[in-house]
């Protein structure tokens, strides 16, 4: 493996993520957030993610 391979892999992953993001925007899967509401919007996303993680943890059977 040469030194440039990890960087090439990172670049490819970034390009793929960008393509997915643009496809989501084109399909209408996005939220328009005003500058003054960005902090609250991000906090809400964090709360939703935390709830999803907690819900999944509760669903895991423990032995």
Short mmCIF file of N, CA and C in Angstrom, two decimals:
data_model
loop_
_atom_site.label_atom_id
_atom_site.label_comp_id
_atom_site.label_asym_id
_atom_site.label_seq_id
_atom_site.Cartn_x
_atom_site.Cartn_y
_atom_site.Cartn_z
N UNK A 1 0.86 -1.18 0.00
CA UNK A 1 0.00 0.00 0.00
C UNK A 1 0.90 1.23 0.00
N UNK A 2 0.65 2.14 -0.93
CA UNK A 2 1.45 3.35 -0.92
C UNK A 2 0.80 4.42 -0.05
N UNK A 3 1.52 5.49 0.21
CA UNK A 3 1.06 6.51 1.14
C UNK A 3 -0.17 7.26 0.65
N UNK A 4 -0.43 7.26 -0.64
CA UNK A 4 -1.56 8.02 -1.18
C UNK A 4 -2.88 7.24 -1.15
N UNK A 5 -2.82 5.93 -0.95
CA UNK A 5 -4.05 5.13 -0.96
C UNK A 5 -5.05 5.54 0.11
N UNK A 6 -4.63 5.75 1.36
CA UNK A 6 -5.64 6.16 2.36
C UNK A 6 -6.29 7.50 2.00
N UNK A 7 -5.52 8.43 1.47
CA UNK A 7 -6.07 9.72 1.08
C UNK A 7 -7.04 9.56 -0.09
N UNK A 8 -6.72 8.69 -1.02
CA UNK A 8 -7.60 8.44 -2.15
C UNK A 8 -8.92 7.83 -1.68
N UNK A 9 -8.84 6.94 -0.70
CA UNK A 9 -10.04 6.33 -0.13
C UNK A 9 -10.91 7.37 0.56
N UNK A 10 -10.28 8.28 1.30
CA UNK A 10 -11.02 9.34 1.97
C UNK A 10 -11.70 10.26 0.96
N UNK A 11 -10.97 10.59 -0.10
CA UNK A 11 -11.53 11.45 -1.13
C UNK A 11 -12.72 10.79 -1.81
N UNK A 12 -12.60 9.50 -2.10
CA UNK A 12 -13.70 8.77 -2.74
C UNK A 12 -14.93 8.75 -1.83
N UNK A 13 -14.72 8.50 -0.54
CA UNK A 13 -15.84 8.49 0.41
C UNK A 13 -16.50 9.86 0.50
N UNK A 14 -15.70 10.91 0.48
CA UNK A 14 -16.23 12.27 0.53
C UNK A 14 -17.04 12.58 -0.73
N UNK A 15 -16.53 12.17 -1.88
CA UNK A 15 -17.24 12.39 -3.14
C UNK A 15 -18.57 11.64 -3.15
N UNK A 16 -18.58 10.41 -2.66
CA UNK A 16 -19.81 9.62 -2.61
C UNK A 16 -20.83 10.25 -1.66
N UNK A 17 -20.34 10.75 -0.52
CA UNK A 17 -21.24 11.40 0.44
C UNK A 17 -21.83 12.67 -0.17
N UNK A 18 -21.02 13.42 -0.89
CA UNK A 18 -21.51 14.63 -1.54
C UNK A 18 -22.58 14.30 -2.58
N UNK A 19 -22.35 13.26 -3.35
CA UNK A 19 -23.34 12.84 -4.35
C UNK A 19 -24.65 12.43 -3.69
N UNK A 20 -24.56 11.71 -2.59
CA UNK A 20 -25.76 11.31 -1.87
C UNK A 20 -26.50 12.54 -1.33
N UNK A 21 -25.75 13.50 -0.84
CA UNK A 21 -26.36 14.72 -0.31
C UNK A 21 -27.08 15.51 -1.39
N UNK A 22 -26.44 15.66 -2.55
CA UNK A 22 -27.08 16.38 -3.65
C UNK A 22 -28.30 15.63 -4.15
N UNK A 23 -28.25 14.30 -4.17
CA UNK A 23 -29.41 13.51 -4.58
C UNK A 23 -30.57 13.71 -3.59
N UNK A 24 -30.26 13.75 -2.30
CA UNK A 24 -31.29 14.00 -1.29
C UNK A 24 -31.93 15.37 -1.49
N UNK A 25 -31.11 16.38 -1.75
CA UNK A 25 -31.64 17.72 -1.98
C UNK A 25 -32.54 17.73 -3.21
N UNK A 26 -32.08 17.11 -4.28
CA UNK A 26 -32.87 17.07 -5.51
C UNK A 26 -34.20 16.36 -5.31
N UNK A 27 -34.23 15.37 -4.40
CA UNK A 27 -35.45 14.60 -4.14
C UNK A 27 -36.33 15.26 -3.08
N UNK A 28 -35.89 16.42 -2.57
CA UNK A 28 -36.69 17.12 -1.57
C UNK A 28 -36.49 16.64 -0.15
N UNK A 29 -35.48 15.83 0.08
CA UNK A 29 -35.21 15.32 1.43
C UNK A 29 -34.21 16.25 2.12
N UNK A 30 -34.72 17.41 2.56
CA UNK A 30 -33.89 18.38 3.24
C UNK A 30 -34.78 19.30 4.07
N UNK A 31 -34.17 20.05 4.93
CA UNK A 31 -34.91 21.02 5.73
C UNK A 31 -34.28 22.39 5.53
N UNK A 32 -35.10 23.38 5.25
CA UNK A 32 -34.62 24.76 5.16
C UNK A 32 -34.68 25.36 6.56
N UNK A 33 -33.54 25.83 7.04
CA UNK A 33 -33.46 26.35 8.40
C UNK A 33 -32.92 27.78 8.33
N UNK A 34 -33.65 28.71 8.92
CA UNK A 34 -33.20 30.10 8.97
C UNK A 34 -31.99 30.21 9.90
N UNK A 35 -31.12 31.16 9.61
CA UNK A 35 -29.90 31.33 10.41
C UNK A 35 -30.19 31.41 11.90
N UNK A 36 -31.20 32.14 12.28
CA UNK A 36 -31.52 32.31 13.70
C UNK A 36 -32.08 31.06 14.35
N UNK A 37 -32.45 30.07 13.55
CA UNK A 37 -33.04 28.84 14.09
C UNK A 37 -32.09 27.65 14.02
N UNK A 38 -30.90 27.86 13.50
CA UNK A 38 -29.97 26.75 13.28
C UNK A 38 -29.58 26.05 14.58
N UNK A 39 -29.26 26.81 15.61
CA UNK A 39 -28.84 26.21 16.88
C UNK A 39 -29.94 25.32 17.46
N UNK A 40 -31.17 25.81 17.46
CA UNK A 40 -32.28 25.02 17.97
C UNK A 40 -32.55 23.79 17.12
N UNK A 41 -32.41 23.94 15.81
CA UNK A 41 -32.62 22.81 14.90
C UNK A 41 -31.60 21.70 15.18
N UNK A 42 -30.35 22.09 15.34
CA UNK A 42 -29.29 21.10 15.62
C UNK A 42 -29.53 20.44 16.98
N UNK A 43 -29.96 21.22 17.96
CA UNK A 43 -30.26 20.65 19.28
C UNK A 43 -31.39 19.63 19.18
N UNK A 44 -32.40 19.95 18.38
CA UNK A 44 -33.52 19.03 18.18
C UNK A 44 -33.05 17.73 17.51
N UNK A 45 -32.17 17.84 16.53
CA UNK A 45 -31.62 16.64 15.89
C UNK A 45 -30.87 15.78 16.91
N UNK A 46 -30.11 16.42 17.79
CA UNK A 46 -29.40 15.69 18.83
C UNK A 46 -30.33 14.97 19.77
N UNK A 47 -31.43 15.61 20.13
CA UNK A 47 -32.41 14.98 21.00
C UNK A 47 -33.06 13.78 20.31
N UNK A 48 -33.38 13.92 19.04
CA UNK A 48 -33.97 12.82 18.29
C UNK A 48 -33.00 11.64 18.19
N UNK A 49 -31.73 11.94 17.97
CA UNK A 49 -30.73 10.88 17.86
C UNK A 49 -30.56 10.17 19.20
N UNK A 50 -30.51 10.94 20.28
CA UNK A 50 -30.37 10.34 21.61
C UNK A 50 -31.56 9.44 21.93
N UNK A 51 -32.75 9.87 21.58
CA UNK A 51 -33.94 9.05 21.82
C UNK A 51 -33.90 7.77 21.00
N UNK A 52 -33.45 7.87 19.75
CA UNK A 52 -33.35 6.68 18.89
C UNK A 52 -32.35 5.68 19.47
N UNK A 53 -31.22 6.18 19.96
CA UNK A 53 -30.21 5.29 20.56
C UNK A 53 -30.77 4.63 21.81
N UNK A 54 -31.42 5.41 22.65
CA UNK A 54 -31.98 4.86 23.89
C UNK A 54 -33.04 3.81 23.59
N UNK A 55 -33.85 4.05 22.58
CA UNK A 55 -34.90 3.11 22.19
C UNK A 55 -34.28 1.81 21.71
N UNK A 56 -33.24 1.90 20.92
CA UNK A 56 -32.56 0.70 20.42
C UNK A 56 -31.92 -0.09 21.55
N UNK A 57 -31.34 0.61 22.50
CA UNK A 57 -30.71 -0.08 23.64
C UNK A 57 -31.74 -0.85 24.45
N UNK A 58 -32.91 -0.28 24.60
CA UNK A 58 -33.97 -0.94 25.36
C UNK A 58 -34.47 -2.19 24.64
N UNK A 59 -34.37 -2.19 23.31
CA UNK A 59 -34.88 -3.31 22.52
C UNK A 59 -33.90 -4.48 22.47
N UNK A 60 -32.67 -4.28 22.90
CA UNK A 60 -31.65 -5.34 22.85
C UNK A 60 -31.88 -6.29 24.04
N UNK A 61 -32.11 -7.56 23.76
CA UNK A 61 -32.29 -8.51 24.87
C UNK A 61 -31.00 -8.66 25.68
N UNK A 62 -31.16 -8.73 26.95
CA UNK A 62 -29.98 -8.89 27.83
C UNK A 62 -30.08 -10.24 28.52
N UNK A 63 -28.95 -10.89 28.55
CA UNK A 63 -28.97 -12.23 29.10
C UNK A 63 -28.30 -12.37 30.34
#
